[in-house]
Coordinates of C-alpha atoms in Angstrom, one line a residue:
M63 CA -69.5 46.4 -40.8
R64 CA -68.4 50.0 -41.3
R65 CA -71.0 52.7 -41.4
K66 CA -70.8 55.1 -44.3
G67 CA -69.8 58.6 -43.4
M68 CA -67.2 60.2 -41.1
K69 CA -67.9 60.1 -37.4
V70 CA -65.9 62.5 -35.3
G71 CA -68.4 64.1 -33.1
A72 CA -67.2 62.1 -30.0
I73 CA -63.8 63.6 -30.5
T74 CA -65.0 67.1 -30.0
I75 CA -66.9 66.2 -26.9
A76 CA -63.9 64.3 -25.6
A77 CA -61.7 67.2 -26.2
V78 CA -64.1 69.4 -24.3
M79 CA -64.0 67.0 -21.4
G80 CA -60.3 66.6 -21.6
S81 CA -59.8 70.4 -21.3
V82 CA -62.0 70.6 -18.2
L83 CA -60.2 67.7 -16.6
A84 CA -56.7 68.9 -17.4
G85 CA -57.2 72.5 -16.1
C86 CA -57.6 76.0 -17.2
G87 CA -55.6 77.6 -20.0
D88 CA -54.9 81.1 -21.3
D89 CA -56.7 83.4 -23.7
S90 CA -54.8 82.4 -26.8
E91 CA -56.9 81.8 -29.9
P92 CA -56.8 78.5 -31.9
T93 CA -54.6 78.3 -34.9
D94 CA -55.8 81.1 -37.2
A95 CA -56.4 80.2 -40.8
K96 CA -55.0 82.5 -43.5
D97 CA -57.9 84.3 -45.1
G98 CA -58.5 84.8 -48.7
S99 CA -60.9 86.7 -51.0
S100 CA -64.4 85.1 -50.7
S101 CA -66.4 84.2 -53.8
R102 CA -69.2 82.0 -54.9
A103 CA -67.9 79.0 -56.9
S104 CA -70.2 78.5 -59.8
S105 CA -70.7 75.5 -62.1
G106 CA -71.1 77.9 -65.0
D107 CA -74.0 76.0 -66.5
G108 CA -76.8 76.9 -64.0
G109 CA -76.3 73.6 -62.2
Q110 CA -75.3 72.9 -58.7
D111 CA -72.5 75.0 -57.2
E112 CA -69.1 73.2 -57.4
G113 CA -68.3 74.2 -53.8
T114 CA -71.7 72.8 -52.5
T115 CA -71.0 69.5 -54.3
A116 CA -67.5 69.3 -52.9
V117 CA -68.5 70.0 -49.3
R118 CA -71.4 67.6 -49.5
A119 CA -69.1 64.8 -50.7
A120 CA -66.1 65.6 -48.4
Y121 CA -67.1 63.6 -45.4
D122 CA -67.8 60.4 -47.3
K123 CA -64.6 60.9 -49.3
T124 CA -62.6 61.3 -46.1
A125 CA -64.2 58.3 -44.5
E126 CA -63.1 56.2 -47.5
A127 CA -59.5 56.5 -46.1
E128 CA -60.8 54.6 -43.0
S129 CA -58.3 56.3 -40.6
A130 CA -56.1 59.3 -40.2
R131 CA -53.7 61.1 -38.0
M132 CA -55.5 64.1 -36.3
T133 CA -54.8 67.2 -34.3
V134 CA -57.4 69.1 -32.3
K135 CA -57.2 72.6 -30.9
M136 CA -60.0 73.6 -28.5
K137 CA -60.9 76.9 -26.8
L138 CA -63.8 77.1 -24.3
A139 CA -64.9 80.3 -22.6
A140 CA -67.7 80.7 -20.0
E141 CA -68.3 83.0 -17.1
G142 CA -64.9 84.6 -17.3
T143 CA -63.0 81.4 -17.4
T144 CA -61.1 80.2 -20.5
V145 CA -60.0 76.6 -21.0
T146 CA -57.7 75.6 -23.9
S147 CA -56.4 72.2 -25.0
D148 CA -54.4 70.6 -27.8
G149 CA -54.7 67.0 -28.8
Q150 CA -52.9 64.8 -31.3
G151 CA -53.3 61.1 -32.2
V152 CA -55.0 58.7 -34.6
L153 CA -58.7 58.3 -35.5
D154 CA -60.9 55.6 -37.0
L155 CA -62.9 57.8 -39.3
A156 CA -65.9 55.5 -39.6
E157 CA -66.4 54.4 -36.0
G158 CA -65.0 57.4 -34.2
D159 CA -62.6 55.5 -32.0
S160 CA -59.4 57.2 -31.3
V161 CA -56.1 57.3 -29.3
M162 CA -54.8 60.7 -28.4
T163 CA -52.6 62.7 -26.1
V164 CA -54.3 65.8 -24.8
T165 CA -52.3 68.8 -23.3
A166 CA -53.7 71.7 -21.3
E167 CA -51.8 74.2 -19.1
G168 CA -48.6 72.3 -19.5
K169 CA -50.1 69.0 -18.4
S170 CA -50.7 66.0 -20.6
L171 CA -53.0 63.0 -20.3
E172 CA -53.6 59.9 -22.3
Q173 CA -57.1 59.7 -23.9
R174 CA -59.0 57.0 -25.7
V175 CA -62.6 57.1 -27.1
I176 CA -64.1 53.7 -27.7
D177 CA -67.8 53.3 -28.7
E178 CA -68.4 56.9 -27.6
V179 CA -67.0 56.3 -24.1
L180 CA -64.1 58.6 -23.0
Y181 CA -61.2 57.1 -21.1
Q182 CA -58.4 59.2 -19.6
K183 CA -55.3 58.7 -17.6
A184 CA -53.1 61.5 -16.2
P185 CA -49.6 60.6 -15.1
G186 CA -49.2 60.6 -11.3
Q187 CA -52.9 61.0 -10.7
K188 CA -55.2 58.3 -9.3
A189 CA -58.9 58.0 -9.7
P190 CA -61.3 56.8 -6.9
G191 CA -60.1 53.4 -5.7
G192 CA -56.6 54.1 -6.8
K193 CA -57.4 53.2 -10.4
P194 CA -55.3 54.9 -13.1
W195 CA -58.1 55.4 -15.6
V196 CA -61.4 57.3 -15.5
K197 CA -64.2 57.0 -18.0
I198 CA -67.2 59.1 -19.0
D199 CA -70.1 58.0 -21.2
L200 CA -70.3 60.8 -23.7
K201 CA -73.7 59.7 -25.0
K202 CA -75.2 60.3 -21.5
V203 CA -73.5 63.7 -21.1
A204 CA -74.7 64.8 -24.5
A205 CA -78.2 63.5 -23.8
Q206 CA -78.4 65.5 -20.6
Q207 CA -77.5 68.7 -22.6
G208 CA -80.5 68.0 -24.9
M209 CA -78.3 67.5 -27.9
N210 CA -77.1 64.5 -29.9
N211 CA -73.4 63.9 -29.6
Q212 CA -72.8 64.0 -33.3
Q213 CA -74.9 67.1 -33.8
I214 CA -72.6 69.1 -31.5
G215 CA -69.3 67.7 -32.6
D216 CA -69.8 67.2 -36.3
P217 CA -73.2 67.8 -37.8
A218 CA -71.7 67.5 -41.3
Q219 CA -71.3 63.8 -40.9
T220 CA -75.0 63.2 -41.1
A221 CA -76.7 62.5 -44.4
S222 CA -79.4 65.1 -43.5
Y223 CA -76.8 67.8 -43.1
A224 CA -75.3 67.1 -46.5
K225 CA -78.7 67.2 -48.1
A226 CA -79.5 70.5 -46.4
I227 CA -76.6 72.4 -47.9
T228 CA -77.6 74.7 -50.7
D229 CA -75.5 77.0 -53.0
E230 CA -76.3 79.9 -50.7
D231 CA -74.7 78.0 -47.7
V232 CA -71.3 77.5 -49.2
T233 CA -68.7 80.2 -50.1
K234 CA -65.3 79.5 -51.7
V235 CA -62.8 81.6 -49.7
G236 CA -59.6 80.7 -51.6
T237 CA -56.7 78.2 -51.8
E238 CA -54.1 77.5 -49.1
K239 CA -51.4 75.0 -48.3
I240 CA -51.8 72.9 -45.1
D241 CA -48.7 71.0 -44.2
G242 CA -47.5 71.3 -47.8
V243 CA -50.8 70.0 -49.2
N244 CA -52.9 72.2 -51.6
T245 CA -56.4 72.8 -50.3
T246 CA -59.5 74.8 -51.2
R247 CA -61.2 76.6 -48.3
Y248 CA -64.9 76.9 -48.0
R249 CA -67.1 78.9 -45.6
V250 CA -70.3 77.1 -44.7
S251 CA -73.4 78.4 -42.9
V252 CA -75.7 75.6 -41.8
D253 CA -79.4 76.1 -41.0
V254 CA -79.7 74.2 -37.8
N255 CA -83.5 73.8 -38.3
K256 CA -82.6 71.3 -41.1
L257 CA -80.6 69.1 -38.8
P258 CA -82.0 66.2 -36.6
G259 CA -83.2 67.8 -33.4
G260 CA -83.0 71.2 -35.0
D261 CA -85.7 72.7 -32.7
Q262 CA -83.6 72.1 -29.6
M263 CA -80.4 73.0 -31.3
R264 CA -81.8 76.3 -32.4
K265 CA -82.6 77.2 -28.8
Q266 CA -79.0 76.6 -27.8
L267 CA -77.0 77.5 -30.9
G268 CA -79.1 80.1 -32.7
P269 CA -80.4 79.8 -36.2
T270 CA -77.1 79.0 -37.9
L271 CA -73.9 77.0 -37.3
P272 CA -70.9 78.6 -38.9
M273 CA -68.0 76.4 -40.0
E274 CA -65.1 76.4 -42.4
V275 CA -63.6 73.4 -44.2
W276 CA -60.4 72.9 -46.2
L277 CA -60.5 70.2 -48.8
D278 CA -57.5 68.6 -50.6
D279 CA -57.4 67.8 -54.4
E280 CA -59.0 64.4 -53.7
G281 CA -61.9 66.1 -51.9
R282 CA -60.9 64.9 -48.5
L283 CA -61.1 67.1 -45.3
R284 CA -57.8 68.4 -44.2
R285 CA -59.1 71.0 -41.7
Q286 CA -62.4 71.9 -40.1
Q287 CA -63.0 74.9 -37.9
V288 CA -66.2 75.5 -35.9
D289 CA -66.9 78.5 -33.8
M290 CA -70.1 78.6 -31.9
T291 CA -71.9 79.8 -28.7
V292 CA -73.9 77.2 -26.9
E293 CA -76.6 78.4 -24.5
S294 CA -77.1 76.0 -21.6
A295 CA -80.2 73.8 -21.7
A296 CA -81.6 75.5 -18.6
S297 CA -81.1 79.0 -20.1
A298 CA -82.7 78.0 -23.3
T299 CA -85.9 76.8 -21.7
A300 CA -86.1 79.5 -19.0
K301 CA -89.0 82.0 -19.1
P302 CA -88.1 85.3 -20.6
D303 CA -89.5 87.3 -17.6
T304 CA -87.1 85.8 -15.0
G305 CA -84.5 88.5 -15.6
A306 CA -81.7 85.9 -15.5
A307 CA -78.8 86.3 -17.9
P308 CA -78.3 83.4 -20.3
Q309 CA -75.5 81.1 -19.4
Q310 CA -73.3 80.6 -22.5
L311 CA -70.3 78.5 -23.5
R312 CA -68.3 79.9 -26.4
M313 CA -66.4 77.1 -28.2
S314 CA -63.9 77.1 -31.0
S315 CA -62.5 73.9 -32.4
V316 CA -59.9 73.3 -35.2
M317 CA -59.4 69.7 -36.4
E318 CA -56.7 68.8 -38.9
F319 CA -56.3 65.4 -40.7
S320 CA -53.2 63.9 -42.3
D321 CA -51.5 60.5 -42.9
F322 CA -54.7 58.9 -44.2
G323 CA -54.8 55.1 -43.8
T324 CA -52.6 55.1 -40.7
E325 CA -53.0 52.2 -38.2
V326 CA -55.4 52.8 -35.3
D327 CA -55.0 50.5 -32.3
A328 CA -57.8 51.7 -30.0
E329 CA -58.9 49.4 -27.1
A330 CA -60.6 50.2 -23.9
P331 CA -58.4 49.8 -20.7
P332 CA -59.0 46.7 -18.5
A333 CA -62.2 47.2 -16.5
E334 CA -60.4 46.7 -13.2
Q335 CA -58.2 49.7 -14.0
V336 CA -61.1 52.1 -14.7
A337 CA -63.3 54.3 -12.4
D338 CA -66.6 55.4 -13.9
M339 CA -67.0 59.2 -13.5
T340 CA -70.1 59.6 -15.6
D341 CA -72.4 60.3 -12.7
K342 CA -70.0 63.0 -11.4
A343 CA -69.8 64.6 -14.8
L344 CA -73.6 64.6 -15.1
Q345 CA -73.9 66.2 -11.7
Q346 CA -71.4 68.9 -12.5
S347 CA -73.2 69.5 -15.8
R348 CA -76.5 69.9 -14.0
Q349 CA -75.0 72.4 -11.5
Q350 CA -73.6 74.5 -14.3
G351 CA -76.8 74.4 -16.2

């Protein structure tokens, strides 16, 4: 049975892991969106803001398509190191499963996300035991960071997020074409305290999560951009008198969706071809934190 609402948080986490595994990139920014003049969209009758209504409904409307072709651009910066990656593939909008090719620093790898487990295979590289695939349990990685996978990657997919948006949270920026499709662009500022696990999220993200969305004439998501600074769990809980500088990860992600209803054939690789690297990823995460 399909769950209502779009589930893409695992994709963002997977793209982060894919960038790290593929190598470091340059300092180029993600694809910039053309800006327009900002304004508050009003219903004109004292009722709910049209933009607020549209953004609240967008994730369910997108999920109704069941699947889509997707591109992801990620940029991560921490401690003087910048990592970038580009991904393209197909996505099951309800379950979050996907099949993608991720490229970073001129190197490409095959990537699948099945039931929030990341599988990757890089040409010419062998995992421990000579196996072609590695896997990382994204739920365990997210849990160690003190955040829910979906909260980091796509808080807007939760019902509580949609209910938390008020007219003051949504600003209509203007209209733009994305791949020839007419869209309306909205700027959204989310109060993280209103999200599940908000107390912990506020420590690591700050009081608000800024994002922008581009919706087509059917109310579906065509582009989503999130720019945020994540403070490590260790920094967020450290005593203020230690004098240690917070360890921060700056992340920018741009997701674009097209070709709704496309076929998604996402299956986990055969178990005998996979090396589990979850423990190593957790260990590296602890060292960085």
